[in-house]
Amino acid sequence: MPSDAAALGLRSQPVLTVDLGSIVANYRRLERRLGPARCAGVVKADAYGLGASQVAPALAAAGCRHFFVAHLEEGASLAKVLAPDAAIFVLHGPAPGEEDALRRVGCIPVLNDLGQIERWRRTAMAAGARLPAAVHFDTGLNRLGLSEAETHILLAEPDRLDGIDLRLVMSHLACADEPDHALNARQAAAFRTIAAAFPAARSSLANSSGIFLGAEYHCDLVRPGCALYGINPRPGQPNPMAQVARLASPILQVRHVDRAGTVGYGASHRVAAGARVAIVATGYADGWLRTLSNLGSALVKGIRVPIIGRVSMDLITLDVTAVPGARAGDAAELIGGELTADDVATTAGTIAYEVLARLGSRVQRRYLPAAPGSA
Ligand SMILES: *Cc1c(COP(=O)(O)O)cnc(C)c1O
């Protein structure tokens, strides 16, 4: 990447560059693993921090027709940037009283308990129309979705779905990123039994990692998020996905240390006389995890340099003694090249999902368009 920050348009703000072409390439890569199953796009949490208003239309241009968000508000924003033929599923479903709002914005609720089903059925009755919905069955994650007891009730009393156009039945895997975990096969078997009771609806089980568990997990529709964004869906194995995101932040100042001392809050890192310290305009308020204090690294002119001292609210400090030419205005790359979001996450003691999803509103987003031919 160019080391001249001005060439990147950087002044004092971190910039996240999102390669929409790589996201489309990842979508294609996942599609190629599927037989007849269709591939959705999970774009909740602003497409894991990358920007759903750009990511979702790029996926739609590549043929994606099913999108998943968590909140009604996310669905409403998405509906404004997608053509009406896109199905936008709201994973949380409507909170009591939100049914009409959800219907107005044209989203499809994922119904997670008998109460949500009942309220959606009444909404349909009041509207005098069959309203589309998905139903989520919990098969072992113990998070959202109908419990085993509720599932039995629904199977015994299917008229609870009267007036509901059941488009999709779904479940979510707890351990898809651990292929040998016994829970995977148990959840798949439980889900197959449930899905068989709703032959007219499509079925969906796999997230990104679930796609790599094999065809018996694909059902009719897969729901990848992280893999689209370049996060490794097979931890511990080579990443089959293309990198998508690059986070660069301008160096505001390079200090020549003329007397041995310490750097930053808590005086947690000692520097010797002669060291050079770069002050970079990204901090925990931008989502750069504070656990990277004295642990993380960055690339300056392609050279890997350590984060020294604590991550503060708006700044981090790098030891750039090994990069003689480093000066104010240069870019420090925090995610990019060999430094992937997965690497940053491992260092920070978390997962790449969190590294990306935390990137804050001060981080300017820039987009490299997908090549027209890729659609
Ligand atoms: C977030 C989410 C996904 C996507 O998971 P990834 O691991 O990012 O692929 C799929 N399904 C549900 C229900 C989710 O909450």
XYZ file of C-alpha atoms and ligand atoms in Angstrom:
390
model
C 0.000 0.000 0.000
C 1.204 3.548 -0.489
C 2.988 4.775 2.617
C 2.040 8.353 1.882
C -1.057 8.926 3.998
C -2.200 11.855 1.881
C -2.439 9.555 -1.149
C -4.918 7.479 0.825
C -6.921 10.520 1.777
C -5.885 10.044 5.393
C -5.576 13.093 7.526
C -6.174 12.356 11.150
C -8.762 9.588 10.916
C -8.393 5.844 10.611
C -9.697 4.476 7.309
C -11.182 1.040 6.769
C -10.919 0.007 3.136
C -13.440 -2.676 2.229
C -12.867 -4.628 -0.966
C -16.357 -5.417 -2.253
C -14.830 -7.517 -5.032
C -13.260 -9.806 -2.435
C -16.592 -10.103 -0.624
C -18.227 -11.155 -3.908
C -15.332 -13.551 -4.562
C -15.901 -15.088 -1.123
C -19.628 -15.391 -1.855
C -18.776 -17.260 -5.070
C -16.286 -19.447 -3.243
C -18.965 -20.495 -0.750
C -21.547 -20.999 -3.498
C -19.182 -23.410 -5.260
C -19.207 -25.640 -2.171
C -22.992 -25.939 -2.317
C -25.053 -28.286 -4.399
C -28.594 -27.056 -4.972
C -28.617 -25.034 -1.756
C -28.787 -21.246 -2.005
C -26.400 -18.880 -0.262
C -27.732 -16.021 1.886
C -25.739 -13.110 3.262
C -25.696 -12.312 6.981
C -25.253 -8.549 7.248
C -26.248 -7.895 10.865
C -24.261 -5.383 12.913
C -23.690 -3.271 9.799
C -22.196 -6.248 7.964
C -19.861 -6.998 10.878
C -18.705 -3.383 10.923
C -17.890 -3.205 7.225
C -21.019 -1.299 6.135
C -24.233 -3.108 5.211
C -25.448 -0.357 2.868
C -22.490 -1.114 0.563
C -21.979 -4.812 1.252
C -25.588 -5.953 0.770
C -26.099 -4.342 -2.677
C -22.778 -5.852 -3.826
C -24.006 -9.286 -2.704
C -27.382 -8.679 -4.353
C -25.622 -7.841 -7.627
C -23.840 -11.187 -7.286
C -27.193 -12.973 -7.074
C -27.785 -13.101 -3.310
C -31.509 -12.844 -2.541
C -31.679 -13.696 1.183
C -30.295 -11.390 3.847
C -30.228 -11.690 7.614
C -30.029 -8.871 10.144
C -30.548 -8.950 13.898
C -32.751 -5.900 14.520
C -35.828 -4.419 12.907
C -33.998 -1.114 12.496
C -31.198 -2.841 10.601
C -33.800 -4.441 8.359
C -35.493 -1.090 7.709
C -32.174 0.472 6.637
C -31.398 -2.491 4.429
C -34.801 -2.397 2.733
C -33.944 1.111 1.494
C -30.853 -0.060 -0.406
C -32.081 -3.400 -1.789
C -34.545 -4.183 -4.559
C -37.946 -5.484 -3.379
C -37.117 -9.026 -4.537
C -34.633 -9.356 -1.665
C -35.903 -11.255 1.375
C -34.695 -9.533 4.538
C -35.012 -11.733 7.620
C -34.936 -10.123 11.066
C -33.356 -12.670 13.414
C -34.693 -11.187 16.661
C -38.250 -11.165 15.341
C -40.666 -8.443 16.421
C -40.773 -7.341 20.040
C -44.391 -7.098 21.255
C -45.936 -4.136 19.451
C -43.355 -4.049 16.654
C -45.304 -6.348 14.318
C -46.863 -3.598 12.212
C -43.600 -1.694 11.936
C -41.865 -4.836 10.734
C -44.563 -5.472 8.184
C -44.466 -1.873 6.942
C -40.741 -1.980 6.179
C -41.249 -5.222 4.274
C -38.993 -7.423 6.385
C -39.644 -11.052 7.265
C -39.538 -11.862 10.967
C -37.739 -14.877 12.346
C -40.172 -16.072 15.027
C -38.356 -17.426 18.049
C -41.082 -18.576 20.434
C -44.774 -19.409 20.524
C -45.592 -15.887 21.693
C -43.995 -14.320 18.621
C -45.799 -16.849 16.437
C -49.131 -16.012 18.050
C -48.644 -12.261 17.692
C -47.617 -12.664 14.043
C -50.670 -14.866 13.401
C -52.913 -12.172 14.882
C -51.167 -9.501 12.806
C -51.919 -11.562 9.704
C -55.563 -12.003 10.739
C -55.943 -8.282 11.336
C -54.319 -7.545 7.983
C -56.462 -10.122 6.219
C -53.339 -11.373 4.468
C -50.946 -14.276 4.717
C -47.763 -12.806 6.155
C -44.350 -14.334 5.483
C -42.200 -15.545 8.362
C -39.391 -17.851 9.327
C -39.492 -19.994 12.442
C -36.320 -20.632 14.413
C -36.041 -23.923 16.327
C -33.452 -24.298 19.055
C -31.664 -27.631 18.674
C -28.947 -27.268 21.289
C -27.537 -23.744 21.372
C -30.045 -22.662 24.009
C -30.182 -19.169 22.646
C -33.038 -17.900 20.455
C -35.573 -20.259 18.938
C -38.427 -22.527 20.029
C -37.436 -24.840 22.849
C -37.926 -28.575 22.496
C -41.182 -28.343 24.453
C -42.473 -25.477 22.291
C -41.438 -27.365 19.169
C -43.568 -30.340 20.253
C -46.536 -28.057 20.842
C -46.180 -26.461 17.407
C -45.832 -29.829 15.680
C -48.960 -31.077 17.467
C -50.931 -27.878 16.788
C -49.972 -26.680 13.318
C -52.989 -24.335 13.188
C -50.902 -22.000 15.343
C -49.337 -21.073 11.999
C -52.676 -20.252 10.319
C -52.352 -17.091 8.270
C -48.563 -17.345 8.278
C -46.761 -17.958 5.012
C -43.955 -20.098 6.432
C -41.034 -19.409 4.119
C -38.193 -20.815 6.159
C -37.494 -23.070 9.115
C -34.072 -22.632 10.644
C -31.763 -23.581 13.471
C -28.262 -22.456 14.467
C -25.214 -24.569 15.270
C -23.321 -24.144 18.528
C -19.986 -25.691 17.544
C -19.759 -25.487 13.756
C -16.146 -24.297 13.979
C -15.217 -27.545 15.781
C -15.896 -30.209 13.116
C -15.370 -33.093 15.548
C -17.787 -31.818 18.160
C -20.586 -34.338 18.778
C -23.178 -31.588 19.102
C -22.991 -30.853 15.345
C -24.449 -34.196 14.256
C -26.990 -34.138 17.104
C -28.260 -30.704 16.069
C -28.363 -31.692 12.384
C -30.403 -34.822 13.165
C -32.823 -32.930 15.410
C -33.228 -30.233 12.772
C -33.828 -32.721 9.957
C -36.716 -34.224 11.923
C -38.262 -30.794 12.503
C -37.734 -29.606 8.918
C -39.421 -32.762 7.588
C -42.632 -31.618 9.303
C -42.650 -28.436 7.177
C -42.047 -29.707 3.651
C -43.345 -26.513 2.023
C -40.818 -24.290 3.794
C -37.137 -23.961 2.958
C -34.735 -25.133 5.638
C -31.554 -23.500 6.884
C -28.965 -24.654 9.422
C -25.396 -23.708 8.478
C -23.482 -20.522 9.238
C -20.061 -20.019 7.599
C -18.321 -22.812 9.469
C -21.344 -25.067 9.047
C -20.909 -24.916 5.260
C -17.557 -26.658 5.697
C -19.086 -29.493 7.746
C -20.447 -31.052 4.563
C -23.512 -31.331 2.376
C -25.711 -32.803 5.111
C -25.528 -29.401 6.834
C -26.435 -27.304 3.787
C -30.222 -27.882 3.687
C -31.890 -25.376 1.299
C -30.204 -22.163 2.386
C -26.893 -21.447 4.122
C -26.323 -18.318 6.229
C -22.690 -17.236 6.098
C -21.502 -14.023 7.701
C -17.881 -14.144 8.792
C -16.531 -16.070 5.787
C -17.887 -13.416 3.416
C -15.790 -10.888 5.326
C -12.570 -12.908 5.138
C -12.660 -14.363 8.639
C -11.414 -17.949 8.694
C -14.421 -20.300 8.984
C -12.085 -23.220 9.773
C -9.967 -22.075 12.714
C -6.658 -23.894 12.911
C -6.619 -24.651 9.186
C -5.477 -22.474 6.274
C -8.040 -19.748 5.586
C -9.904 -20.538 2.350
C -11.357 -17.016 2.140
C -9.912 -13.843 0.569
C -9.036 -10.914 2.815
C -11.544 -8.100 2.558
C -10.688 -5.364 5.063
C -7.698 -3.107 5.554
C -7.475 -0.684 8.442
C -4.920 2.101 8.089
C -4.374 4.969 10.423
C -2.199 8.042 10.040
C 0.913 8.623 12.099
C 0.369 12.006 13.737
C 3.860 12.432 15.118
C 7.173 10.572 15.367
C 9.027 11.220 18.599
C 12.768 10.788 18.936
C 13.328 9.643 22.490
C 16.315 11.629 23.755
C 16.249 10.254 27.265
C 15.283 6.748 28.461
C 11.773 6.740 29.907
C 8.329 5.232 29.623
C 5.483 5.465 27.135
C 1.817 6.133 27.828
C -0.594 5.726 30.731
C 0.646 3.647 33.614
C 4.234 3.948 32.353
C 3.884 0.318 31.279
C 6.578 0.251 28.604
C 10.190 1.433 28.883
C 12.005 2.947 25.933
C 15.724 3.555 25.610
C 17.308 6.791 24.474
C 17.505 6.767 20.684
C 14.193 4.945 20.194
C 11.612 6.368 17.839
C 7.953 6.281 18.788
C 5.080 6.826 16.351
C 1.808 8.233 17.673
C -1.106 6.803 15.672
C -4.677 8.151 15.495
C -6.617 5.066 16.582
C -7.687 4.101 20.076
C -10.205 2.061 21.962
C -12.915 4.605 21.138
C -12.437 3.479 17.548
C -12.831 -0.120 18.631
C -9.130 -0.927 18.831
C -9.143 -3.315 21.758
C -7.317 -2.112 24.842
C -6.117 -5.669 25.478
C -3.698 -5.029 22.571
C -1.684 -2.771 24.927
C 1.979 -3.854 24.747
C 0.915 -6.873 22.640
C -0.387 -5.939 19.223
C 1.504 -4.799 16.172
C 1.158 -2.726 13.025
C 2.834 -2.478 9.637
C 4.715 0.713 8.825
C 6.230 0.782 5.324
C 5.649 -2.962 5.282
C 7.699 -3.559 8.444
C 5.986 -5.133 11.432
C 6.398 -2.964 14.514
C 5.070 -3.439 18.055
C 2.352 -1.484 19.847
C 4.124 -0.183 22.937
C 2.389 1.136 26.028
C -1.326 1.148 26.589
C -3.959 1.661 23.963
C -5.614 4.941 24.945
C -8.960 6.364 23.864
C -7.816 8.035 20.666
C -4.204 6.947 20.210
C -1.775 4.085 20.131
C 2.003 4.237 20.168
C 4.325 2.144 18.022
C 8.049 1.545 18.334
C 9.253 2.487 14.848
C 12.975 2.454 15.653
C 13.304 -0.295 13.009
C 11.708 1.896 10.324
C 14.225 4.709 9.813
C 12.125 6.658 7.289
C 8.878 6.648 9.309
C 7.481 10.137 9.705
C 4.278 12.001 10.434
C 1.753 11.525 7.637
C 2.768 7.930 6.955
C 0.100 5.285 7.321
C 0.257 2.599 9.978
C -1.571 -0.483 8.818
C -3.438 -2.119 11.709
C -5.293 -4.741 9.653
C -3.915 -5.695 6.270
C -1.376 -7.893 4.543
C 0.010 -10.497 6.920
C -1.843 -8.814 9.776
C -5.346 -10.223 9.377
C -8.326 -9.595 11.637
C -7.917 -13.210 12.780
C -4.295 -12.515 13.827
C -5.261 -9.337 15.654
C -8.033 -11.245 17.436
C -5.719 -14.053 18.538
C -3.315 -11.496 20.011
C -6.167 -9.655 21.729
C -7.663 -12.848 23.161
C -10.884 -12.622 21.189
C -12.347 -13.562 17.802
C -12.097 -11.634 14.536
C -15.870 -11.032 14.583
C -15.354 -8.764 17.585
C -12.335 -6.985 16.088
C -14.355 -6.003 13.007
C -17.741 -5.415 14.637
C -16.213 -3.024 17.179
C -14.719 -0.648 14.620
C -16.381 2.602 15.529
C -18.050 5.492 13.758
C -14.845 7.585 13.658
C -13.352 4.979 11.346
C -14.009 6.239 7.836
C -15.197 3.481 5.474
C -13.976 3.416 1.881
C -15.027 0.905 -0.734
C -13.257 -0.733 -3.620
C -16.045 -1.602 -6.053
C -16.643 -5.130 -7.254
C -15.619 -5.505 -10.897
C -18.744 -5.329 -13.096
C -17.939 -8.753 -14.556
C -18.030 -10.369 -11.121
C -21.782 -9.901 -10.886
C -24.603 -14.387 13.008
C -25.395 -15.533 12.562
C -25.031 -16.243 11.408
C -23.721 -16.018 10.682
O -22.668 -16.650 11.399
P -21.158 -16.671 10.873
O -20.456 -17.514 11.864
O -20.684 -15.250 10.892
O -21.169 -17.232 9.504
C -25.894 -17.220 10.948
N -27.053 -17.504 11.608
C -27.409 -16.852 12.743
C -28.669 -17.230 13.436
C -26.594 -15.867 13.268
O -26.936 -15.244 14.400
